[in-house]
PDB file of C-alpha atoms and ligand atoms in Angstrom:
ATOM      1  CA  UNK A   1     112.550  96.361  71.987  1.00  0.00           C
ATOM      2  CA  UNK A   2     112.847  97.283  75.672  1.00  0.00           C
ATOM      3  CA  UNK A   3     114.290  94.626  77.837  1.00  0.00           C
ATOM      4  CA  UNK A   4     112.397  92.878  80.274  1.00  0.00           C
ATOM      5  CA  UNK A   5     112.519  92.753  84.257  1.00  0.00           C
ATOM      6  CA  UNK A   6     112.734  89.320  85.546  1.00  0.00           C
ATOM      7  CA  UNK A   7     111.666  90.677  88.963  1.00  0.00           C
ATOM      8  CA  UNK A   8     107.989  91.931  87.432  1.00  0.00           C
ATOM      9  CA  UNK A   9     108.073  88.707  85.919  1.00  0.00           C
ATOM     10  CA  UNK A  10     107.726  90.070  82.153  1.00  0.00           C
ATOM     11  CA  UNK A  11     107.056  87.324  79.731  1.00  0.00           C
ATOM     12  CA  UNK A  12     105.303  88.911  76.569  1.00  0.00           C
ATOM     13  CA  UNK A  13     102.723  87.313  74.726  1.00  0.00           C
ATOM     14  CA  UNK A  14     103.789  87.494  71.136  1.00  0.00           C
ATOM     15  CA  UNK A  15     101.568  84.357  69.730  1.00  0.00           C
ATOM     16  CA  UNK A  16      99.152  86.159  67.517  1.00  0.00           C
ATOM     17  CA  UNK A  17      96.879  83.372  67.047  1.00  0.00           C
ATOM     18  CA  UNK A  18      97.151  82.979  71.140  1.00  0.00           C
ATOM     19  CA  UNK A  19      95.878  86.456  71.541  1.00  0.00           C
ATOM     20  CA  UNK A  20      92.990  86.103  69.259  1.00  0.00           C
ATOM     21  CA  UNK A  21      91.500  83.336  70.717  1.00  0.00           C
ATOM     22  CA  UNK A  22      91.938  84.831  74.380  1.00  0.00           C
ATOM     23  CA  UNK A  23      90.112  88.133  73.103  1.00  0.00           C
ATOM     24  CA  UNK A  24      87.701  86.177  71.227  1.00  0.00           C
ATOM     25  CA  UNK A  25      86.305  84.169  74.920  1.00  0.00           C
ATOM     26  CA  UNK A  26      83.412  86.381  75.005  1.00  0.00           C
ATOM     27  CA  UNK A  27      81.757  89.377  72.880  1.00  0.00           C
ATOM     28  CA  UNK A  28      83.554  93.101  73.930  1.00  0.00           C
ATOM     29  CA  UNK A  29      81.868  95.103  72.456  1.00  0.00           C
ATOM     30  CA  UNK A  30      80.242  98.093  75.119  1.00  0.00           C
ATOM     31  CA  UNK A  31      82.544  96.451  77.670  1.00  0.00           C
ATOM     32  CA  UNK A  32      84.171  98.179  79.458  1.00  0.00           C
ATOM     33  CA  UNK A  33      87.598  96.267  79.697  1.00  0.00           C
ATOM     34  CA  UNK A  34      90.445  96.260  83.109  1.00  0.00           C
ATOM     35  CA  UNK A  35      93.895  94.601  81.633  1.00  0.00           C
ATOM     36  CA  UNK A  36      96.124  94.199  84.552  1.00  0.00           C
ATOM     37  CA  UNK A  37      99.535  93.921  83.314  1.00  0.00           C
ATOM     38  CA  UNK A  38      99.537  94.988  79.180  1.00  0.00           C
ATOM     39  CA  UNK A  39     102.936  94.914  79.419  1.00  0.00           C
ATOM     40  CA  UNK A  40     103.971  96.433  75.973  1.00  0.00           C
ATOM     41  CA  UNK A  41     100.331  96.183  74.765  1.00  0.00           C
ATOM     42  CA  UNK A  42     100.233  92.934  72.747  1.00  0.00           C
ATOM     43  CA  UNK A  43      97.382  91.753  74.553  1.00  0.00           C
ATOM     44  CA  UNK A  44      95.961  95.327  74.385  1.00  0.00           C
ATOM     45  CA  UNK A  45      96.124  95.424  71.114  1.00  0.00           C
ATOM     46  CA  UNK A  46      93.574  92.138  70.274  1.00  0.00           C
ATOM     47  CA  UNK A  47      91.463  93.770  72.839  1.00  0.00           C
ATOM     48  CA  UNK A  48      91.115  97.048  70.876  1.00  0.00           C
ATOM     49  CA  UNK A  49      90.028  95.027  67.938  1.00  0.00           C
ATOM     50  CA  UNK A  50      86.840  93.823  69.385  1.00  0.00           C
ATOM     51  CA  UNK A  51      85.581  97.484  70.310  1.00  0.00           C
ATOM     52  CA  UNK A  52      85.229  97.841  73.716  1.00  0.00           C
ATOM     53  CA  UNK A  53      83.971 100.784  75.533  1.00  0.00           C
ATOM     54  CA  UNK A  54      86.533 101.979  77.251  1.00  0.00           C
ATOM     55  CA  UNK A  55      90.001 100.222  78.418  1.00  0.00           C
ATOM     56  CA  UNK A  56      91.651 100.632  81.384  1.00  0.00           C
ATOM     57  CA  UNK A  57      95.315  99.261  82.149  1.00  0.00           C
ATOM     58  CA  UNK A  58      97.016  98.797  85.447  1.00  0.00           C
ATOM     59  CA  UNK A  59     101.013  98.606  85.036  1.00  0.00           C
ATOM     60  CA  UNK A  60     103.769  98.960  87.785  1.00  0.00           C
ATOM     61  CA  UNK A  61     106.591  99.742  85.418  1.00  0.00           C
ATOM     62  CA  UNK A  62     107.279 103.213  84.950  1.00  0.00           C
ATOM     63  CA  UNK A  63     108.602 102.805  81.840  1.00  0.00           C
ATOM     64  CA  UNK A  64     106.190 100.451  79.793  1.00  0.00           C
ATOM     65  CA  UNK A  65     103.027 102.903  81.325  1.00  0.00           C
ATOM     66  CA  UNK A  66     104.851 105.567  79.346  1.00  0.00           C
ATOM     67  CA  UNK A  67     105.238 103.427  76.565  1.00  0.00           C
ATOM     68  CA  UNK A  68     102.065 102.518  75.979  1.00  0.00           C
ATOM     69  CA  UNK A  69     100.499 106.124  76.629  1.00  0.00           C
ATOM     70  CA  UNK A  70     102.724 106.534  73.659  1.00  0.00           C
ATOM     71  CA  UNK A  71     101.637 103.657  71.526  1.00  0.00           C
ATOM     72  CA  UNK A  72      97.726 104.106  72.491  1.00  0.00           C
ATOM     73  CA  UNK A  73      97.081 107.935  73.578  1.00  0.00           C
ATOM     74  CA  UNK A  74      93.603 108.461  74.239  1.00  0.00           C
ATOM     75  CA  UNK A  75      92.473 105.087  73.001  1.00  0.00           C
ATOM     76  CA  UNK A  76      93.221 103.405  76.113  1.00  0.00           C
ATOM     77  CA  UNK A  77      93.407 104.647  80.137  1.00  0.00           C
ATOM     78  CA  UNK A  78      96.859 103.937  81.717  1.00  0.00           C
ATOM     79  CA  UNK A  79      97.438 103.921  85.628  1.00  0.00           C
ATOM     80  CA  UNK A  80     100.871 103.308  86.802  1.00  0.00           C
ATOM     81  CA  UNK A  81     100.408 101.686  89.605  1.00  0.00           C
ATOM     82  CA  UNK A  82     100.694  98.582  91.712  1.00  0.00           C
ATOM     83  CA  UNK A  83      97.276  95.998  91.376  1.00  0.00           C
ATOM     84  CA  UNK A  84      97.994  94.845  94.356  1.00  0.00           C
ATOM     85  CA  UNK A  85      97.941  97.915  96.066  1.00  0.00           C
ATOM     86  CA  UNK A  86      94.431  99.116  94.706  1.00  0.00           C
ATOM     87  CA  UNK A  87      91.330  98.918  96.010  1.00  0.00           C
ATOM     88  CA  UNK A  88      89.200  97.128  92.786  1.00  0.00           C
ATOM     89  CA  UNK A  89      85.836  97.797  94.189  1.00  0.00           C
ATOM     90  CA  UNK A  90      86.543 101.772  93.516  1.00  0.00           C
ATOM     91  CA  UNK A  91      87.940 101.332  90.211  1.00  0.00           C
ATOM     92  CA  UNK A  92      84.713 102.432  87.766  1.00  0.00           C
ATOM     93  CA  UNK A  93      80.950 102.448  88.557  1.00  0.00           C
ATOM     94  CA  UNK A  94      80.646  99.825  85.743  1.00  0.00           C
ATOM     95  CA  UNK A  95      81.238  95.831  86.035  1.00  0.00           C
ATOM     96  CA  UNK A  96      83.973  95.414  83.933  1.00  0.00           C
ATOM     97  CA  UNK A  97      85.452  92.422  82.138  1.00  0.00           C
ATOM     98  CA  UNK A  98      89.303  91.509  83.287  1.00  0.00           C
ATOM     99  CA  UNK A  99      91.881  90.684  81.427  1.00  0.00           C
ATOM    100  CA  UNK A 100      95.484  89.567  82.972  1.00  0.00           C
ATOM    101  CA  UNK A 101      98.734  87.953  82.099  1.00  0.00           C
ATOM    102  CA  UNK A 102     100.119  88.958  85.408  1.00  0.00           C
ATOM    103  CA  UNK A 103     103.673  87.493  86.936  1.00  0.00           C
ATOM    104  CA  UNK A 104     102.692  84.055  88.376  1.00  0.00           C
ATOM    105  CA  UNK A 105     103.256  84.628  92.066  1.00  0.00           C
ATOM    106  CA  UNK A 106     101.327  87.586  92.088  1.00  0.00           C
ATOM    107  CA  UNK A 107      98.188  85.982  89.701  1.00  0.00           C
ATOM    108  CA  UNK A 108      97.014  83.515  92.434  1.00  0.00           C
ATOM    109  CA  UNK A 109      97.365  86.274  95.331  1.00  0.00           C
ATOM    110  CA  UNK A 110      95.085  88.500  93.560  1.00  0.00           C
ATOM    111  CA  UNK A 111      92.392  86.074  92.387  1.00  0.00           C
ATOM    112  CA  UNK A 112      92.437  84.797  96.208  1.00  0.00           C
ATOM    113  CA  UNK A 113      92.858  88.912  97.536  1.00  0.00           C
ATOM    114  CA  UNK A 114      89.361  89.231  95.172  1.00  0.00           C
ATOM    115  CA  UNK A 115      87.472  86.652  96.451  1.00  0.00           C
ATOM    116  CA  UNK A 116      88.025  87.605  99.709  1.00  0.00           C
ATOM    117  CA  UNK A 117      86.624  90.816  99.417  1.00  0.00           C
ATOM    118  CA  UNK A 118      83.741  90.565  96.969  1.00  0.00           C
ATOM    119  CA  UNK A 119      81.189  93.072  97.781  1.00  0.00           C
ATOM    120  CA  UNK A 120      77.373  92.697  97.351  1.00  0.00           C
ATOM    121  CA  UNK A 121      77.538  94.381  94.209  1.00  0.00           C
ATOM    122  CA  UNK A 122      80.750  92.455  92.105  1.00  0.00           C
ATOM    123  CA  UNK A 123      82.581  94.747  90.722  1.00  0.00           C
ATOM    124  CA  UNK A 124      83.734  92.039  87.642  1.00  0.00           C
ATOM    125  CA  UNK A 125      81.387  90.435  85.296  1.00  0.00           C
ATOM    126  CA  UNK A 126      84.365  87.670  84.114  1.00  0.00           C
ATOM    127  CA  UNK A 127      88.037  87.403  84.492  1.00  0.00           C
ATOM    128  CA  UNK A 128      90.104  86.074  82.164  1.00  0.00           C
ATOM    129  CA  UNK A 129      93.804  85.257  83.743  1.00  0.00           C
ATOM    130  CA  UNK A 130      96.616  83.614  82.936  1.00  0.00           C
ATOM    131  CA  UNK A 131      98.408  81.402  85.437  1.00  0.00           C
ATOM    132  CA  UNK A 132     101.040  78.595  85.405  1.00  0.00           C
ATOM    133  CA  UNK A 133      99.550  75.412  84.395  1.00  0.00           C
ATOM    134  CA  UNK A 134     100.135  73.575  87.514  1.00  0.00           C
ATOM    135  CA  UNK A 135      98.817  76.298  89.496  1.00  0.00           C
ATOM    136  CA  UNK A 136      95.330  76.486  87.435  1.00  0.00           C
ATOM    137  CA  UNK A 137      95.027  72.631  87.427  1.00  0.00           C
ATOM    138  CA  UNK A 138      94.864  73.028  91.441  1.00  0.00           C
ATOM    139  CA  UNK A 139      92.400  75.852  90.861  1.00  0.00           C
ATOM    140  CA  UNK A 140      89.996  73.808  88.883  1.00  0.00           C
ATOM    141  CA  UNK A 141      90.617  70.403  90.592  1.00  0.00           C
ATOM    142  CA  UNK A 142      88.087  68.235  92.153  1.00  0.00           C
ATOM    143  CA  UNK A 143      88.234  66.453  95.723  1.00  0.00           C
ATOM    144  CA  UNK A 144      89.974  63.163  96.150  1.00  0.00           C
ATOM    145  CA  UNK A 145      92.400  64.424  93.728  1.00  0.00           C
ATOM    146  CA  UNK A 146      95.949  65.136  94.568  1.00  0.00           C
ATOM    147  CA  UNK A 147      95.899  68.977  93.057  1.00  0.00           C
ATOM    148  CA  UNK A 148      92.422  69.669  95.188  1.00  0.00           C
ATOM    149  CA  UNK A 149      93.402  72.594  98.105  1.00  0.00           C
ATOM    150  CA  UNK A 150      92.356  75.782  99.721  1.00  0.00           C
ATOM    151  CA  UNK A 151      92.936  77.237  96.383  1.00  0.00           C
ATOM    152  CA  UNK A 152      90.188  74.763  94.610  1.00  0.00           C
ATOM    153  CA  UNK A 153      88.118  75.745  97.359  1.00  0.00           C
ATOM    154  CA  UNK A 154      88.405  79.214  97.841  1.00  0.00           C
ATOM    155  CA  UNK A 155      87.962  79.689  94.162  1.00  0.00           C
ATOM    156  CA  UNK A 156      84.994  77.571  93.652  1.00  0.00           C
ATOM    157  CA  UNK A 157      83.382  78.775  96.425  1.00  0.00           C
ATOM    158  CA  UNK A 158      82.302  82.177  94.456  1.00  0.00           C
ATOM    159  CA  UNK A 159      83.550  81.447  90.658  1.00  0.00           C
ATOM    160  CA  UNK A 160      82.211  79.267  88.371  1.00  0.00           C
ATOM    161  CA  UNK A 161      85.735  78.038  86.193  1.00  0.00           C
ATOM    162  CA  UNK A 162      86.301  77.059  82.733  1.00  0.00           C
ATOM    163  CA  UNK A 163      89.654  76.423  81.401  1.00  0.00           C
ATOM    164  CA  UNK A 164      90.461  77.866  77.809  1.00  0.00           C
ATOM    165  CA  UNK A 165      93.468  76.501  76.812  1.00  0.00           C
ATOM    166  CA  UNK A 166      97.050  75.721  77.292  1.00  0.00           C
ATOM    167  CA  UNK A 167      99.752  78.399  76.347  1.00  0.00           C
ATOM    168  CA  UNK A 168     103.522  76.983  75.207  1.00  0.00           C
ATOM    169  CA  UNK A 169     106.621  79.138  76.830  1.00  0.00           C
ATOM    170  CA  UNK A 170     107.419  79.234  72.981  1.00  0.00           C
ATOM    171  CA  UNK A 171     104.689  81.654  73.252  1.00  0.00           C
ATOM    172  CA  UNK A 172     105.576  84.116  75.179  1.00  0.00           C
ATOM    173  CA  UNK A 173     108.797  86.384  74.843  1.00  0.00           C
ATOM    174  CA  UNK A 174     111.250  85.865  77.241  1.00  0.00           C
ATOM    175  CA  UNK A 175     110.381  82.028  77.162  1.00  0.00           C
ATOM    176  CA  UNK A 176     109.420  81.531  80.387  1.00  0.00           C
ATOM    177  CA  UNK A 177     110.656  77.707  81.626  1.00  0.00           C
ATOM    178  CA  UNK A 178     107.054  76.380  82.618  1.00  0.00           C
ATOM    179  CA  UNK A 179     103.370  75.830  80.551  1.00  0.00           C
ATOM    180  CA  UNK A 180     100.641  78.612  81.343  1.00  0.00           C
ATOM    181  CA  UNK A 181      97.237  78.077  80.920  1.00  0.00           C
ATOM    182  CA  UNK A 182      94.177  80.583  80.827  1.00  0.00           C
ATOM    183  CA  UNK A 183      91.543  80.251  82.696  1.00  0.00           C
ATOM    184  CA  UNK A 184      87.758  82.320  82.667  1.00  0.00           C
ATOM    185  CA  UNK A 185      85.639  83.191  85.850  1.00  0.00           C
ATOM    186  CA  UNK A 186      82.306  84.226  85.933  1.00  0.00           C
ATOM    187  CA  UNK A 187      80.817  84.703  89.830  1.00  0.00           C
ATOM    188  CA  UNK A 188      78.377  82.275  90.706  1.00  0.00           C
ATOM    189  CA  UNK A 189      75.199  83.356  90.981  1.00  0.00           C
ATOM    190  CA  UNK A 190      73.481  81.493  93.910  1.00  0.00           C
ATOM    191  CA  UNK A 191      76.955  80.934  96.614  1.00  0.00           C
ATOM    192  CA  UNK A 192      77.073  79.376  99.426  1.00  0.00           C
ATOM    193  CA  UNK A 193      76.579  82.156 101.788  1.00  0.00           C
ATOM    194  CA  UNK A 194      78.861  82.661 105.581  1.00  0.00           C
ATOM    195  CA  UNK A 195      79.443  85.646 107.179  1.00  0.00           C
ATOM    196  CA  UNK A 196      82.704  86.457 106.297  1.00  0.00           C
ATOM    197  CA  UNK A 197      85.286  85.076 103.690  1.00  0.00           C
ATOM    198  CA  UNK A 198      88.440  85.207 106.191  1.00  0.00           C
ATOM    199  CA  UNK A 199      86.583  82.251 108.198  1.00  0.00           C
ATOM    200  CA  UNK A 200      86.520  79.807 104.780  1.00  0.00           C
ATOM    201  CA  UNK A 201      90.127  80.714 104.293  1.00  0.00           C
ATOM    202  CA  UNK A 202      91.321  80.241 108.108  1.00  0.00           C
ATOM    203  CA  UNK A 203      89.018  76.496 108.053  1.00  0.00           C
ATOM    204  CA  UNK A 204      91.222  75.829 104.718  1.00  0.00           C
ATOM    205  CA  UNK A 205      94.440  77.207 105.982  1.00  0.00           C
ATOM    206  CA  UNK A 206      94.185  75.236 109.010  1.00  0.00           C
ATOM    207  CA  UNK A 207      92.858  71.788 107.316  1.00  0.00           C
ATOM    208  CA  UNK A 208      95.417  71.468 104.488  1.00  0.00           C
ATOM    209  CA  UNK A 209      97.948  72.418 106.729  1.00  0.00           C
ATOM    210  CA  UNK A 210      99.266  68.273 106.755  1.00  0.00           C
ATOM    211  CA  UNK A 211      97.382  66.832 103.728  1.00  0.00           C
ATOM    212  CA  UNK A 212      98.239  63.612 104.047  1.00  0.00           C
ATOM    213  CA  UNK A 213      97.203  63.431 107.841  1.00  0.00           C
ATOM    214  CA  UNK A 214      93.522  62.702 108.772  1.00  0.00           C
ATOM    215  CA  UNK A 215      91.362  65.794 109.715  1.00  0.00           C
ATOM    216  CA  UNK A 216      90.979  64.821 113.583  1.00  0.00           C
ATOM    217  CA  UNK A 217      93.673  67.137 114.668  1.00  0.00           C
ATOM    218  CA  UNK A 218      92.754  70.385 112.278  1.00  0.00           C
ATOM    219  CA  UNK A 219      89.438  68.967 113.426  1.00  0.00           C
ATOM    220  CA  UNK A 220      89.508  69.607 117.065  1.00  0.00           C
ATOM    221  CA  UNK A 221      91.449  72.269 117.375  1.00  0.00           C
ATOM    222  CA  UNK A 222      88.607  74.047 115.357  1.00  0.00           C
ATOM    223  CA  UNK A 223      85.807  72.692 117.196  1.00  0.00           C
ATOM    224  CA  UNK A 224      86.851  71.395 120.261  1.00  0.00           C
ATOM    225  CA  UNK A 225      85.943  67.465 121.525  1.00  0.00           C
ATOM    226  CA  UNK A 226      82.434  68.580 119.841  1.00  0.00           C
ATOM    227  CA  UNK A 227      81.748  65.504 117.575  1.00  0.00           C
ATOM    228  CA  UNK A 228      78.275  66.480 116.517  1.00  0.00           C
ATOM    229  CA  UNK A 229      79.126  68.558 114.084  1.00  0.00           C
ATOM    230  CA  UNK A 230      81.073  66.174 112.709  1.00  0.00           C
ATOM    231  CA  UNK A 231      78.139  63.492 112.310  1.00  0.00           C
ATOM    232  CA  UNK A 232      75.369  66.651 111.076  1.00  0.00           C
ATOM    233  CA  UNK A 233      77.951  66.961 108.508  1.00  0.00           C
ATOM    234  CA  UNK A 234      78.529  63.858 107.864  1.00  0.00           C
ATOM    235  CA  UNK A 235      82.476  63.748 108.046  1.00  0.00           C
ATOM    236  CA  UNK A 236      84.507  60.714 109.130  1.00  0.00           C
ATOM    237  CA  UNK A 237      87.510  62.816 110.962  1.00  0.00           C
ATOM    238  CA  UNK A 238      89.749  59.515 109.525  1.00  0.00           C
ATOM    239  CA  UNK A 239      89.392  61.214 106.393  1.00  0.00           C
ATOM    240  CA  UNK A 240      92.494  63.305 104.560  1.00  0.00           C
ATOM    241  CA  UNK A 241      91.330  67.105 103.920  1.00  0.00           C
ATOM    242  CA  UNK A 242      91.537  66.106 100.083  1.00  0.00           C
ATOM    243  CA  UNK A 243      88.448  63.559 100.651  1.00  0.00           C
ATOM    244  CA  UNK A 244      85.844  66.474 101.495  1.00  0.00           C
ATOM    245  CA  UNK A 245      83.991  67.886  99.013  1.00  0.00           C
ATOM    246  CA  UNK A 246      83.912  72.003  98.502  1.00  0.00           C
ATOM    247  CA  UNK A 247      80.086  72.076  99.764  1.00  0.00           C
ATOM    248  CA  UNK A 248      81.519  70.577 103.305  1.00  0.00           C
ATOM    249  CA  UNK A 249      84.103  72.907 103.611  1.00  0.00           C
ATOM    250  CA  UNK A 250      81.331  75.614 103.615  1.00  0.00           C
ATOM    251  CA  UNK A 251      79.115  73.248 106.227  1.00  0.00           C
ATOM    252  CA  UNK A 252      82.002  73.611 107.858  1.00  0.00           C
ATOM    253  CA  UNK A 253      82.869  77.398 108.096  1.00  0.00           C
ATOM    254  CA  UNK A 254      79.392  77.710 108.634  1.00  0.00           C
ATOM    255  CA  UNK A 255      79.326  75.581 111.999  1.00  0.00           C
ATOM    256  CA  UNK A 256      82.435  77.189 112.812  1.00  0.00           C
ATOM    257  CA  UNK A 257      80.602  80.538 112.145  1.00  0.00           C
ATOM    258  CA  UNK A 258      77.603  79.390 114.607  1.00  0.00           C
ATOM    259  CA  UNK A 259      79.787  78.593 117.090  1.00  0.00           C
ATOM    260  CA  UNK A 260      81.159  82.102 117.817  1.00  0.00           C
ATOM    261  CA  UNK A 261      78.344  84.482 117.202  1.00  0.00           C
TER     262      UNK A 261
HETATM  263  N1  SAH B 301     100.226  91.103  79.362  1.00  0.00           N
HETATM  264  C1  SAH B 301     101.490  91.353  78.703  1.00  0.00           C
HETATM  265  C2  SAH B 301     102.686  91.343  79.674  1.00  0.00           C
HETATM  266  C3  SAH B 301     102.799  90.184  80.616  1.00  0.00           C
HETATM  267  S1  SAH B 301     104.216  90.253  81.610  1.00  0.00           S
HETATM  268  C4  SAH B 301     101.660  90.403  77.569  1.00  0.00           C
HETATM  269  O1  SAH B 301     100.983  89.392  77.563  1.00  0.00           O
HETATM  270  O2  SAH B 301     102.453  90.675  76.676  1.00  0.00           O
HETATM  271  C5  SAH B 301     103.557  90.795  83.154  1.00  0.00           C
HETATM  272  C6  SAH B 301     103.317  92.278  83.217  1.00  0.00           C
HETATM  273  O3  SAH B 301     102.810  92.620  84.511  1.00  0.00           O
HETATM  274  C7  SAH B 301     104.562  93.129  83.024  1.00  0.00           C
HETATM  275  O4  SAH B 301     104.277  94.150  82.131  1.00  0.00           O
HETATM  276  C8  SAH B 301     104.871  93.660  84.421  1.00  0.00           C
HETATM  277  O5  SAH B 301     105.551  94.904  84.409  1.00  0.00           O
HETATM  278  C9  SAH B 301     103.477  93.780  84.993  1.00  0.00           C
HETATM  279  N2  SAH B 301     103.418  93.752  86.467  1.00  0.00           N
HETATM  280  C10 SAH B 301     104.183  93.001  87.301  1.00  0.00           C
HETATM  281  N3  SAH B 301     103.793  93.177  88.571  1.00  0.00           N
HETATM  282  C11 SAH B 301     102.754  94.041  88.559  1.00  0.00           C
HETATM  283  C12 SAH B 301     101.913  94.617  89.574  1.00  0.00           C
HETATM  284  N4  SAH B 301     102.112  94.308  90.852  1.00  0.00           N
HETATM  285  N5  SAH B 301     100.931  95.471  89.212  1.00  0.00           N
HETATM  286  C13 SAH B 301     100.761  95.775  87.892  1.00  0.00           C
HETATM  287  N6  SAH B 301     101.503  95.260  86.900  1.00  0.00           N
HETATM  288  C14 SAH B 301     102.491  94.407  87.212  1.00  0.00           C
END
């Protein structure tokens, strides 16, 4: 058994029934599969058993990418490399399906690193990623609710969310000391189109920056003393940033967007 590195944040799935039903979310077959993080290949291996096309795997440790060259040879494609580090949108000419128990801190940075820089033509057809359960409950949140943010926001903006199910540390080995959950993405197909992502993320950034504040201040240092927007929007700036809904935070960016051009 090789021992694993807190700092990549290595907690193996070893619940068999757990990895079934994750590899079970949608039909594989002809897919043509990414797994970010296989780790030693437990997850691999229940994605194997549906018959996908081709598999791919992205792992940073030198040691497990030799490992599972080992374990799969020419059944699977290994690049030892850092996800965060590649460029997705080069990876293969066809969509493919995404598959990720990543470490925590690094799961929300790429599903927010993605979003950002969808192209016209997606290079994903659905994502299936694991994240800690308090993170994914802000990720599929609704306004007015404590957990709603820029993350809610950002991710709803081009993903349509469903959560799966809830994963037990006793799961996973190392235990890790929190609940994970799995959550599945599909991108939306009719968006809310602006010109460029950065501009929803800086209009979230700078809202939710006091939460519990009303959205005057965030509001005018965005658009000035201009009011008008605020009334064609229909926003009362004595509201918290958790009281607007998603489709105002894209009014928003939009105005914003107007503004400068
Ligand atoms: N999916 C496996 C392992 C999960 S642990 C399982 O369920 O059993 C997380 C894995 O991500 C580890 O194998 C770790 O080495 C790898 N990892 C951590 N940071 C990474 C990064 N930046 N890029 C690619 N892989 C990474």
């Amino acid at each position: 058994m090789m021992r694993a590195k807190k700092s990549l944040g290595q907690n193996f799935l070893i619940d068999k029934k757990i990895i079934t039903k994750i590899v079970s979310i949608l039909e594989l077959e002809n897919k043509n599969i990414l797994e970010i993080g296989p780790g030693t290949g437990n997850l691999t291996e229940g994605i194997l058993s549906r018959n996908p096309e081709k598999v791919l795997v992205i792992e940073k440790d030198d040691n497990l990418a030799l490992l599972l060259k080992k374990k799969f040879r020419d059944k699977i494609e290994v690049i030892n490399k850092d996800i965060l580090k590649i460029n997705e949108n080069l990876l293969s000419d066809k969509t493919l399906t995404v598959f990720g128990n990543l470490p925590y801190n690094i799961s929300t940075e790429i599903l927010c690193k993605w979003i950002l820089n969808l192209k016209e033509k997606i290079w994903f057809d659905s994502l299936i990623l694991m994240f800690q359960k308090e993170v994914a409950d802000r990720i599929i949140s609704s306004f007015n609710t404590k957990n709603y943010g820029r993350l809610t926001i950002l991710a709803n903006w081009r993903l349509d969310i469903k959560k799966i199910c809830d994963i037990s540390p006793l799961s996973f080995q190392p235990q890790p000391k929190i609940e994970s959950s799995v959550l599945f993405f599909k991108p939306k197909k009719n968006f809310f189109s602006l010109k460029n992502s950065k501009n929803l993320e800086k209009i979230t950034r700078i809202f939710f920056m006091h939460r519990r504040k009303m959205i005057k201040k965030p509001y005018f240092q965005l658009f000035n003393e201009n009011i008008s927007i605020a009334s064609k929007i229909g926003i009362d700036l004595n509201s918290r940033p958790q009281n607007l809904d998603f489709e105002t935070y894209f009014e928003l960016t939009k105005e914003y967007e107007n503004l400068r051009s």
